[in-house]
Coordinates of C-alpha atoms in Angstrom, one line a residue:
M1 CA 164.2 85.3 90.8
P2 CA 165.7 86.3 94.1
A3 CA 168.7 88.5 94.0
D4 CA 172.1 86.8 94.3
K5 CA 173.2 86.7 97.9
G6 CA 176.7 87.7 96.9
A7 CA 175.5 91.0 95.4
P8 CA 175.7 94.0 97.7
K9 CA 172.6 95.7 98.8
V10 CA 172.1 99.0 97.1
K11 CA 170.5 101.8 99.0
R12 CA 167.3 103.3 97.8
D13 CA 168.1 106.1 95.5
T14 CA 167.6 109.6 96.7
I15 CA 165.6 112.0 94.5
H16 CA 167.4 115.3 94.1
F17 CA 165.6 118.5 93.1
V18 CA 167.1 121.2 90.9
N19 CA 165.6 124.2 89.2
A20 CA 164.8 123.8 85.5
Y21 CA 165.4 127.5 84.9
P22 CA 168.2 128.8 87.1
T23 CA 168.0 132.5 87.9
S24 CA 171.8 133.0 88.0
E25 CA 175.0 131.6 86.6
T26 CA 176.0 130.4 90.0
E27 CA 172.8 128.4 90.4
R28 CA 173.3 126.9 86.9
L29 CA 176.9 125.8 87.7
N30 CA 175.7 124.3 91.0
N31 CA 173.0 122.4 89.2
K32 CA 175.6 121.1 86.7
R33 CA 177.9 119.9 89.5
L34 CA 174.9 118.2 91.2
V35 CA 174.0 116.4 88.0
R36 CA 177.5 115.2 87.5
A37 CA 178.0 114.2 91.1
H38 CA 174.7 112.3 91.1
V39 CA 175.5 110.4 88.0
G40 CA 179.1 109.7 89.0
Q41 CA 178.0 108.4 92.4
W42 CA 175.5 106.1 90.8
I43 CA 178.0 104.7 88.2
S44 CA 180.5 104.1 91.0
T45 CA 177.9 102.1 93.0
Q46 CA 177.0 100.1 89.9
T47 CA 180.7 99.3 89.2
K48 CA 181.3 98.1 92.8
G49 CA 178.2 95.9 92.5
R50 CA 179.4 94.4 89.2
I51 CA 182.9 93.6 90.7
V52 CA 181.3 91.7 93.6
A53 CA 178.8 90.0 91.3
A54 CA 181.6 88.9 89.0
A55 CA 183.3 87.3 91.9
A56 CA 180.1 85.5 92.9
G57 CA 179.7 83.9 89.4
P58 CA 178.8 84.5 85.8
A59 CA 175.1 84.2 86.5
S60 CA 175.2 87.7 88.1
L61 CA 176.5 89.4 85.1
V62 CA 173.2 90.6 83.7
E63 CA 173.0 94.0 81.9
P64 CA 170.5 96.3 83.6
P65 CA 167.5 97.2 81.5
L66 CA 167.2 100.6 79.8
A67 CA 164.3 101.5 82.0
A68 CA 163.0 100.0 85.2
S69 CA 159.5 99.4 83.6
D70 CA 160.7 98.5 80.1
D71 CA 161.7 94.9 79.6
R72 CA 161.2 94.9 75.8
P73 CA 164.1 94.0 73.5
H74 CA 165.8 96.8 71.7
P75 CA 167.3 96.6 68.2
P76 CA 171.1 96.7 68.0
V77 CA 172.5 99.7 66.2
E78 CA 175.9 101.2 65.7
A79 CA 177.3 103.6 68.2
V80 CA 177.5 107.2 67.1
D81 CA 179.9 109.6 68.8
A82 CA 178.7 113.1 68.7
D83 CA 181.8 114.6 70.2
S84 CA 184.4 113.3 67.8
D85 CA 185.4 114.5 64.3
D86 CA 185.2 111.0 62.9
P87 CA 182.3 110.2 60.6
Y88 CA 179.4 110.0 63.1
L89 CA 176.7 108.7 60.8
S90 CA 175.4 105.4 62.0
S91 CA 176.0 103.6 58.8
T92 CA 177.4 104.2 55.4
S93 CA 174.9 101.8 53.9
P94 CA 171.8 103.7 52.7
S95 CA 169.5 100.8 53.6
S96 CA 170.6 100.7 57.2
T97 CA 170.6 104.4 58.0
F98 CA 167.0 104.8 58.9
T99 CA 165.1 102.2 60.8
S100 CA 161.7 102.1 62.4
G101 CA 162.5 99.4 64.9
S102 CA 162.8 95.6 64.7
S103 CA 160.5 93.0 65.9
P104 CA 161.6 90.8 68.8
S105 CA 162.0 87.9 66.5
S106 CA 164.7 89.7 64.6
H107 CA 167.0 90.0 67.6
D108 CA 169.6 87.5 68.6
S109 CA 168.2 85.0 71.0
P110 CA 170.0 84.1 74.3
G111 CA 171.2 81.0 72.7
S112 CA 172.9 82.6 69.7
S113 CA 176.4 81.7 68.9
T114 CA 179.4 83.6 70.3
S115 CA 180.3 85.1 66.9
S116 CA 176.8 86.6 66.6
A117 CA 176.9 88.0 70.1
S118 CA 180.3 89.6 69.6
R119 CA 179.2 92.0 66.9
D120 CA 180.2 95.7 67.3
V121 CA 176.9 97.1 68.5
T122 CA 175.8 99.2 71.4
P123 CA 172.4 99.9 72.8
I124 CA 170.1 102.4 70.9
F125 CA 171.1 105.3 73.1
P126 CA 174.8 106.1 72.3
K127 CA 177.0 107.0 75.3
A128 CA 174.2 105.9 77.7
P129 CA 174.6 102.1 78.2
H130 CA 173.3 102.3 81.7
P131 CA 170.1 103.9 83.0
R132 CA 170.4 107.2 84.9
L133 CA 168.4 108.0 87.9
P134 CA 165.7 110.7 87.4
L135 CA 166.3 114.2 88.4
V136 CA 163.0 115.9 89.1
I137 CA 163.1 119.5 87.7
I138 CA 161.0 122.0 89.6
P139 CA 160.4 125.1 87.3
S140 CA 161.3 128.4 88.8
Q141 CA 158.4 130.6 89.8
T142 CA 159.7 133.3 87.5
G143 CA 159.7 131.0 84.5
T144 CA 156.8 130.4 82.2
P145 CA 156.1 126.8 82.9
S146 CA 153.8 125.7 85.7
P147 CA 154.5 123.0 88.2
A148 CA 152.2 120.7 86.3
N149 CA 154.7 120.7 83.5
A150 CA 157.5 119.3 85.6
Y151 CA 159.3 116.5 83.9
S152 CA 162.1 114.0 84.4
Y153 CA 165.3 115.2 82.8
Q154 CA 168.0 112.7 82.1
Q155 CA 170.5 114.5 79.9
Q156 CA 173.8 115.8 81.1
V157 CA 174.6 119.4 80.2
D158 CA 178.3 118.9 79.3
D159 CA 177.9 118.8 75.5
E160 CA 179.6 121.9 74.0
D161 CA 177.5 122.2 70.9
E162 CA 174.3 121.8 72.9
R163 CA 175.3 124.5 75.3
S164 CA 176.3 126.8 72.5
F165 CA 172.9 126.5 70.8
A166 CA 171.0 126.7 74.1
D167 CA 172.9 129.9 75.1
W168 CA 172.2 131.4 71.7
A169 CA 168.5 130.4 71.8
E170 CA 168.1 131.8 75.3
S171 CA 169.5 135.1 74.3
G172 CA 167.2 135.4 71.3
T173 CA 163.7 136.9 71.2
S174 CA 161.8 133.8 70.3
S175 CA 159.8 132.2 73.1
S176 CA 160.9 128.7 72.3
R177 CA 160.1 127.3 75.7
G178 CA 156.4 127.5 75.3
Y179 CA 156.4 125.7 71.9
I180 CA 158.6 122.9 73.2
E181 CA 156.3 122.3 76.1
I182 CA 153.3 122.1 73.8
V183 CA 155.0 119.4 71.7
G184 CA 156.7 117.3 74.3
A185 CA 155.8 118.3 77.9
G186 CA 159.0 120.2 78.2
S187 CA 161.2 117.9 76.2
L188 CA 161.4 117.2 72.5
D189 CA 160.6 113.6 71.9
P190 CA 161.3 112.6 75.6
F191 CA 161.3 108.9 74.7
R192 CA 163.7 109.4 71.8
A193 CA 161.5 107.6 69.4
Y194 CA 163.4 109.1 66.4
P195 CA 163.0 107.1 63.2
T196 CA 166.8 107.1 62.8
N197 CA 169.9 105.9 64.7
I198 CA 171.9 109.0 64.3
D199 CA 173.2 110.3 67.6
P200 CA 170.1 111.7 69.5
K201 CA 172.2 114.7 70.7
L202 CA 172.6 115.9 67.1
I203 CA 168.9 115.2 66.3
R204 CA 167.8 117.0 69.4
L205 CA 169.8 120.1 68.4
S206 CA 168.1 120.0 65.0
D207 CA 164.7 119.6 66.5
E208 CA 165.2 122.5 69.0
Y209 CA 166.4 124.7 66.1
C210 CA 163.2 124.0 64.2
I211 CA 161.0 124.6 67.2
S212 CA 162.7 127.6 68.6
C213 CA 164.0 129.3 65.5
L214 CA 163.0 128.1 62.0
W215 CA 159.3 127.3 62.2
P216 CA 158.2 130.3 64.2
G217 CA 159.9 132.5 61.6
L218 CA 158.6 130.7 58.6
T219 CA 154.9 130.9 59.7
P220 CA 154.6 133.7 62.1
G221 CA 151.4 133.8 64.0
P222 CA 150.0 130.2 63.6
S223 CA 153.4 128.6 64.3
G224 CA 152.3 127.0 67.6
T225 CA 149.4 125.3 65.9
N226 CA 151.4 124.2 62.9
M227 CA 154.2 122.7 65.0
Q228 CA 151.8 120.6 67.0
S229 CA 151.1 118.9 63.7
W230 CA 154.5 119.1 62.0
F231 CA 156.7 117.7 64.8
P232 CA 154.7 114.5 65.5
L233 CA 154.3 113.8 61.8
G234 CA 158.1 114.2 61.4
V235 CA 158.9 111.9 64.3
S236 CA 156.6 109.2 62.9
D237 CA 157.6 109.5 59.3
P238 CA 161.2 108.6 58.4
V239 CA 161.2 110.4 55.1
L240 CA 159.9 113.7 56.5
F241 CA 162.1 113.3 59.6
T242 CA 165.1 113.2 57.3
A243 CA 163.8 116.1 55.2
F244 CA 163.3 118.2 58.4
L245 CA 166.8 117.3 59.5
F246 CA 168.1 118.4 56.0
G247 CA 166.1 121.6 56.1
S248 CA 167.1 122.7 59.6
L249 CA 170.8 122.0 59.0
S250 CA 170.7 123.9 55.6
H251 CA 169.0 126.8 57.3
M252 CA 171.5 126.8 60.1
R253 CA 174.4 126.7 57.6
V254 CA 173.3 129.8 55.8
Q255 CA 172.8 131.7 59.1
A256 CA 176.2 130.6 60.3
L257 CA 178.0 131.5 57.0
K258 CA 176.2 134.9 57.0
G259 CA 177.2 135.6 60.6
W260 CA 173.6 135.8 61.8
I261 CA 174.3 133.1 64.4
P262 CA 177.6 132.2 66.1
R263 CA 179.8 130.3 63.6
H264 CA 180.7 127.6 66.0
I265 CA 177.1 126.4 66.2
F266 CA 177.5 124.9 62.7
R267 CA 180.7 122.9 62.5
H268 CA 182.2 120.2 60.3
R269 CA 180.1 117.5 61.9
Q270 CA 176.9 119.4 61.1
Q271 CA 178.1 119.9 57.5
R272 CA 178.8 116.2 57.0
L273 CA 175.4 115.4 58.5
L274 CA 173.8 118.0 56.2
E275 CA 175.4 116.3 53.1
H276 CA 174.2 112.9 54.3
A277 CA 170.7 114.1 55.0
E278 CA 170.4 115.7 51.6
M279 CA 171.4 112.4 49.8
E280 CA 169.1 110.4 52.1
T281 CA 166.2 112.7 51.6
V282 CA 166.5 112.3 47.8
R283 CA 166.9 108.5 48.1
L284 CA 164.0 108.1 50.4
V285 CA 161.6 110.3 48.5
S286 CA 162.5 108.5 45.2
R287 CA 161.8 105.2 46.9
E288 CA 158.4 106.3 48.3
M289 CA 157.3 107.6 44.9
S290 CA 156.7 104.1 43.7
N291 CA 154.1 103.6 46.5
P292 CA 150.7 104.9 45.3
S293 CA 149.5 105.3 48.9
R294 CA 152.5 107.5 49.8
A295 CA 153.3 109.4 46.6
V296 CA 151.2 112.5 47.3
C297 CA 150.6 112.4 51.1
D298 CA 151.3 115.4 53.2
A299 CA 154.6 114.1 54.5
M300 CA 156.0 113.5 51.0
I301 CA 154.9 116.9 49.7
W302 CA 156.5 118.5 52.8
S303 CA 159.7 116.6 52.1
V304 CA 159.9 117.8 48.5
V305 CA 159.4 121.4 49.6
C306 CA 162.4 120.9 51.9
M307 CA 164.4 119.5 48.9
A308 CA 163.4 122.4 46.6
H309 CA 164.6 125.2 48.9
N310 CA 167.6 123.8 50.8
K311 CA 171.1 122.8 49.7
A312 CA 174.1 121.2 51.4
E313 CA 176.6 123.1 49.2
D314 CA 175.9 126.6 47.8
D315 CA 177.8 129.8 47.7
V316 CA 175.9 132.2 49.9
N317 CA 178.5 135.0 49.8
G318 CA 180.6 136.7 47.2
L319 CA 177.9 138.6 45.3
P320 CA 177.3 142.3 45.6
D321 CA 174.4 143.4 47.8
I322 CA 171.1 144.6 46.4
P323 CA 171.3 148.4 46.1
F324 CA 168.0 149.0 48.0
T325 CA 168.1 149.0 51.8
A326 CA 164.9 147.1 52.2
P327 CA 162.9 146.6 55.4
M328 CA 161.6 143.2 56.7
Q329 CA 164.3 141.2 55.0
R330 CA 164.1 138.4 57.6
L331 CA 160.3 138.1 57.4
Q332 CA 159.5 134.4 56.7
W333 CA 163.2 133.8 56.4
L334 CA 163.4 135.4 53.0
D335 CA 167.0 136.3 53.6
V336 CA 167.9 132.7 54.2
Y337 CA 165.9 130.9 51.5
G338 CA 166.7 133.7 49.0
C339 CA 170.4 132.8 49.4
L340 CA 169.7 129.4 47.9
R341 CA 168.2 129.4 44.4
P342 CA 165.2 127.1 44.1
N343 CA 165.8 123.7 42.5
L344 CA 163.6 123.7 39.5
I345 CA 163.7 119.9 39.2
H346 CA 162.2 119.5 42.7
I347 CA 159.9 122.4 42.0
G348 CA 158.5 120.6 39.0
G349 CA 158.0 117.5 41.1
L350 CA 156.2 119.5 43.8
I351 CA 153.8 121.0 41.2
Q352 CA 153.0 117.5 39.9
M353 CA 152.4 116.1 43.4
V354 CA 150.1 119.0 44.4
N355 CA 148.2 118.7 41.1
L356 CA 147.8 114.9 41.6
R357 CA 146.5 115.6 45.1
G358 CA 143.8 117.8 43.6
G359 CA 145.3 121.2 44.1
I360 CA 146.8 123.2 46.9
E361 CA 143.4 123.5 48.6
K362 CA 143.4 119.8 49.2
I363 CA 146.5 119.9 51.4
E364 CA 145.3 119.0 54.9
L365 CA 148.3 119.5 57.1
P366 CA 148.0 122.9 58.9
G367 CA 150.3 125.5 57.5
L368 CA 151.7 123.4 54.6
A369 CA 149.6 125.1 51.9
S370 CA 150.8 128.5 53.1
V371 CA 154.4 127.3 53.0
I372 CA 153.9 126.0 49.4
S373 CA 152.3 129.3 48.4
F374 CA 155.2 131.2 49.8
S375 CA 157.6 128.8 48.0
D376 CA 155.8 129.5 44.8
I377 CA 156.0 133.3 45.2
V378 CA 159.8 133.1 45.8
T379 CA 160.4 130.8 42.9
S380 CA 158.3 132.8 40.5
S381 CA 160.1 136.0 41.6
T382 CA 163.5 134.4 41.0
F383 CA 162.7 133.2 37.5
L384 CA 160.2 135.9 36.6
L385 CA 157.4 133.4 36.1
H386 CA 153.6 133.5 36.6
P387 CA 152.7 131.9 40.0
V388 CA 151.5 128.3 39.6
F389 CA 149.4 128.1 42.8
P390 CA 146.8 130.5 44.2
W391 CA 147.9 132.7 47.1
I392 CA 147.2 131.0 50.5
P393 CA 147.5 133.3 53.6
L394 CA 149.1 132.3 56.9
E395 CA 145.8 132.8 58.6
M396 CA 142.9 131.1 56.9
S397 CA 140.5 133.8 58.0
R398 CA 142.1 136.0 55.4
K399 CA 141.8 133.5 52.6
N400 CA 138.9 135.2 50.7
K401 CA 139.9 138.8 51.3
T402 CA 141.0 141.0 48.4
M403 CA 144.2 142.9 48.4
Q404 CA 142.3 146.1 49.0
E405 CA 140.5 144.6 52.0
L406 CA 143.7 143.2 53.5
L407 CA 145.7 146.5 53.2
G408 CA 142.8 148.9 53.8
Y409 CA 143.2 151.4 51.0
R410 CA 140.2 152.9 49.1
D411 CA 139.1 153.2 45.5
A412 CA 139.8 156.9 45.7
D413 CA 143.4 156.1 46.5
I414 CA 143.6 154.0 43.3
D415 CA 142.0 156.8 41.2
R416 CA 144.8 159.2 42.3
Y417 CA 147.3 157.1 40.3
Y418 CA 144.9 156.0 37.6
V419 CA 143.5 159.4 36.6
Q420 CA 147.0 161.1 36.4
H421 CA 148.3 158.6 33.8
Q422 CA 145.1 157.2 32.2
H423 CA 145.7 159.0 28.9
L424 CA 149.1 157.2 28.7
G425 CA 147.4 153.8 28.6
L426 CA 148.1 153.0 32.2
S427 CA 145.8 150.2 33.2
R428 CA 143.9 150.2 36.5
S429 CA 145.7 147.1 37.5
I430 CA 149.1 148.9 37.4
A431 CA 147.5 151.8 39.3
E432 CA 146.3 149.5 42.0
I433 CA 149.7 147.9 42.3
L434 CA 151.3 151.3 42.8
C435 CA 148.7 152.2 45.5
A436 CA 149.2 148.8 47.2
M437 CA 153.0 149.1 47.3
N438 CA 152.8 152.6 48.8
T439 CA 150.2 151.4 51.3
Y440 CA 152.4 148.4 52.3
T441 CA 155.5 150.6 52.9
N442 CA 153.3 153.0 55.0
L443 CA 152.2 150.0 57.1
V444 CA 155.8 148.9 57.5
D445 CA 156.7 152.4 58.6
Q446 CA 154.0 152.3 61.2
A447 CA 154.8 148.8 62.3
Q448 CA 158.5 149.7 63.0
R449 CA 157.4 152.4 65.4
G450 CA 155.2 150.1 67.5
H451 CA 153.7 146.7 68.0
Y452 CA 152.6 144.9 64.9
D453 CA 151.3 141.6 63.7
L454 CA 154.0 139.8 61.8
S455 CA 151.6 137.3 60.4
L456 CA 149.3 140.0 59.0
L457 CA 152.3 142.0 57.6
A458 CA 153.6 138.8 55.9
D459 CA 150.2 138.2 54.3
Q460 CA 150.0 141.8 53.2
R461 CA 153.4 141.7 51.6
S462 CA 152.7 138.4 49.9
I463 CA 149.4 139.4 48.3
V464 CA 150.9 142.6 46.9
H465 CA 153.8 140.8 45.3
Y466 CA 151.7 137.9 44.2
T467 CA 149.2 140.2 42.4
L468 CA 152.1 142.0 40.6
L469 CA 153.5 138.6 39.5
C470 CA 150.1 137.7 38.0
L471 CA 150.1 140.7 35.7
P472 CA 150.7 139.5 32.1
P473 CA 153.6 140.9 30.1
A474 CA 152.8 143.0 27.1
A475 CA 154.5 140.4 24.8
P476 CA 155.8 136.9 25.6
H477 CA 159.3 137.6 24.3
Q478 CA 159.7 140.5 26.8
T479 CA 160.0 138.0 29.7
D480 CA 163.2 136.5 28.3
P481 CA 166.3 138.8 28.5
N482 CA 168.1 136.5 26.0
S483 CA 165.4 136.8 23.3
N484 CA 166.4 138.5 20.0
I485 CA 164.7 141.8 20.4
S486 CA 165.7 143.0 16.9
Q487 CA 163.7 140.2 15.3
A488 CA 160.7 140.6 17.6
P489 CA 157.7 142.8 16.5
P490 CA 157.9 146.3 17.9
L491 CA 155.6 147.0 20.8
Q492 CA 152.7 149.4 20.3
P493 CA 152.9 152.7 22.2
Q494 CA 150.4 151.7 24.9
D495 CA 152.2 148.4 25.3
I496 CA 155.6 150.2 25.9
I497 CA 154.1 152.3 28.6
Y498 CA 152.4 149.3 30.3
E499 CA 155.4 147.1 30.0
A500 CA 157.9 149.7 31.2
L501 CA 155.7 150.4 34.3
R502 CA 155.2 146.7 35.0
L503 CA 158.9 146.0 34.9
A504 CA 159.7 149.1 37.0
C505 CA 157.1 147.9 39.6
L506 CA 158.8 144.5 39.7
I507 CA 162.2 146.2 40.3
Y508 CA 160.6 148.1 43.2
S509 CA 158.8 145.0 44.6
V510 CA 161.8 142.6 44.5
G511 CA 164.0 145.3 45.9
I512 CA 161.7 146.7 48.6
V513 CA 158.4 144.9 49.1
L514 CA 159.7 141.3 48.8
P515 CA 163.5 141.9 49.0
I516 CA 165.1 138.8 47.3
P517 CA 168.8 138.4 48.2
P518 CA 171.3 138.8 45.4
Q519 CA 171.8 135.0 45.0
S520 CA 168.3 134.6 43.7
S521 CA 167.3 138.2 42.8
P522 CA 166.1 138.9 39.3
I523 CA 166.9 142.6 39.6
M524 CA 169.7 142.6 37.0
N525 CA 167.6 140.7 34.5
L526 CA 164.8 143.2 35.1
A527 CA 167.2 146.1 34.4
E528 CA 168.1 144.5 31.1
L529 CA 164.5 143.7 30.2
L530 CA 163.5 147.3 31.0
R531 CA 166.3 148.7 28.8
N532 CA 165.1 146.5 25.9
V533 CA 161.5 147.8 26.2
L534 CA 162.7 151.4 26.4
S535 CA 164.9 150.8 23.3
N536 CA 162.0 149.7 21.2
P537 CA 161.0 151.9 18.3
N538 CA 158.3 154.3 19.4
H539 CA 156.6 157.4 18.4
P540 CA 158.4 160.6 19.2
S541 CA 155.5 162.0 21.2
L542 CA 155.3 159.0 23.5
W543 CA 157.1 160.5 26.5
T544 CA 156.5 164.2 25.8
T545 CA 153.6 164.9 28.1
P546 CA 154.2 166.1 31.7
Q547 CA 152.7 162.9 33.1
A548 CA 154.8 160.7 30.8
Q549 CA 157.9 162.6 31.8
V550 CA 157.2 161.9 35.5
A551 CA 156.6 158.2 34.8
L552 CA 159.8 158.1 32.7
L553 CA 161.8 159.7 35.6
W554 CA 160.6 157.0 37.9
I555 CA 161.2 154.2 35.4
L556 CA 164.7 155.4 34.5
T557 CA 165.7 155.9 38.2
L558 CA 164.6 152.4 39.2
G559 CA 166.2 150.9 36.1
G560 CA 169.5 152.8 36.9
I561 CA 169.5 151.6 40.5
A562 CA 168.8 148.0 39.4
A563 CA 171.6 148.2 36.8
T564 CA 174.2 149.2 39.5
H565 CA 176.4 146.2 38.9
T566 CA 175.7 145.8 35.2
P567 CA 177.1 147.3 31.9
H568 CA 173.6 148.9 31.4
R569 CA 174.2 151.5 34.2
S570 CA 175.8 154.0 31.8
W571 CA 172.8 153.7 29.4
Y572 CA 170.3 154.6 32.1
I573 CA 172.5 157.5 33.4
E574 CA 172.7 158.9 29.9
R575 CA 168.9 158.7 29.3
L576 CA 168.1 160.1 32.8
C577 CA 170.4 163.0 32.2
R578 CA 168.3 164.1 29.2
V579 CA 165.0 164.0 31.2
V580 CA 166.6 165.8 34.2
E581 CA 168.0 168.6 32.1
H582 CA 164.7 169.0 30.3
H583 CA 162.9 169.6 33.6
K584 CA 165.8 171.6 35.1
I585 CA 166.1 169.3 38.1
A586 CA 169.0 170.6 40.1
S587 CA 169.2 168.3 43.1
Y588 CA 168.3 164.9 44.3
E589 CA 165.7 166.4 46.7
H590 CA 164.0 167.9 43.7
L591 CA 164.1 164.6 41.8
S592 CA 162.7 162.6 44.8
R593 CA 159.6 164.8 44.8
Y594 CA 158.8 163.6 41.3
L595 CA 159.5 160.0 42.2
A596 CA 157.2 160.1 45.2
M597 CA 154.3 160.8 42.8
L598 CA 154.3 157.1 41.9
A599 CA 156.1 155.0 44.6
W600 CA 159.1 155.9 46.6
Y601 CA 160.2 154.6 50.1
P602 CA 162.9 157.0 51.3
V603 CA 164.2 154.5 53.9
A604 CA 165.0 152.0 51.3
C605 CA 165.5 154.1 48.2
D606 CA 167.4 157.3 49.2
T607 CA 170.8 155.8 49.5
P608 CA 170.9 154.1 46.0
G609 CA 169.0 157.1 44.6
M610 CA 171.6 159.6 45.8
E611 CA 174.4 157.3 44.5
L612 CA 172.7 157.4 41.1
W613 CA 172.4 161.1 41.3
F614 CA 176.1 161.6 42.0
A615 CA 176.9 159.3 39.1
L616 CA 174.6 161.4 36.9
E617 CA 176.4 164.6 38.0
R618 CA 179.8 163.2 37.3
A619 CA 178.6 162.1 33.8
R620 CA 177.3 165.7 33.1
M621 CA 180.7 167.2 34.2
Y622 CA 182.6 165.1 31.6
R623 CA 180.2 165.5 28.7

């Protein structure tokens, strides 16, 4: 149809070129002004054209298409204002929140009634009712992308939250730019094909947080490969998309509340969206469970993992810190996920789903089995349970390696621990755990002095702690701090030694090797369990040999540190005083030499160790 003669002729649009990665603040501000001037000029031209067209007649009042080459109908949705503090979710009705698009026949036809056409709806892109002209971004020669990765950029840079997150991400150490280019040619979901009608600005912030921050930290090493599978699956699956949104916002909330990222990055709007995403994830997962073809697919299993380890409301502060000054607390986001106690209901559902799938080895999505394995280790540590799933490394090339092969110690190193305490009933499994924990802390020490492989270090840490969790207790009742010890049968002497060393190893491991934050840490329960074991009736000669006295010093010291914030602290101090006086130990330095004969990492242990020693000296003064 020829254009209306009454409409003004619009000049061919000029293509402007700006640098995608400005090298200075001045260049960034100039680019920003150019973008705004470009858009403002175009809107002004369109407005003038509409005024003239309106004077020419109603036939000229035709809304321009969303894209010059796209004449398909678009489903109407509610507008979502990302910049207001009003409820910004697209709909309060659960059934209308997530949509996968409507067929053309579901839209109002041109002949629909006036009442139907006057519904309060806007196009699918909120705040962008008109197309914007492309700005071709030419990457700077100093940046990482190549000219082949140039892309059309249509978003203004005047959103405060987006600038805040972008500035923070740019100042970080993660190389998010490369990951984003792998996923979407320089733009996360450039066509905005999100399976939801929440404001794309908020969704984009969540996606960029996953790509640049969350996922690289969760699976260091193979993150790029994993994200090439995770992100497209999330965009195509409404349930997983919602679960990823829930997980990213929950992660962001903990970081903001802890002060690890700027507090203004997570505001009231994000909190409301987080609460909504949590409810929607539960609702959508529950709905999909009735579909046999979907119940145990990768997307559903991933969604339940997100539900099990994220929360919209949970107190992440207010508890005293763990006494140990542990290294690598942020490795695989242990400091974040450890602040949120695992949801045992969802954990139970996850176990059933994986079993119905045929086991964790049947999980096909890259990286998901490793995430489930790590989830299992954290949950088992929190509740002092035996791991449910086998250990799965981050790198599949390490899957069949033993703990000794992965850490690089020798049989002779194990014998050094085993021979010294063999006559006490020390099993070789405990001796190997002691050797592995010392080897791991030595590797951490070396890693902090130079370049290291985070993926390998995470696998080394996980296999050490996993192997320790798999050691059986001497008696079932010993795993429950609430059990009636007085009515339980007394442990045999060899069982007392074994169980005391096993519990002391667990204290050392959850405090130093896999440092669980106080919100989920079992360290206080372990202090009570260890006290119960040491209080069992035993033979007078059990701890009299020199090797037994060294082991008892180590056990009582770790127990006393673990009991720092419990009523059992005084009991440990009293027992430790007796052993210290028997060996005429006059200083903490003298004591630490005995402790190093089993396992002792000065960087993490000396501060709480010296505090315990000072408490011991005060107790001796007032005796």
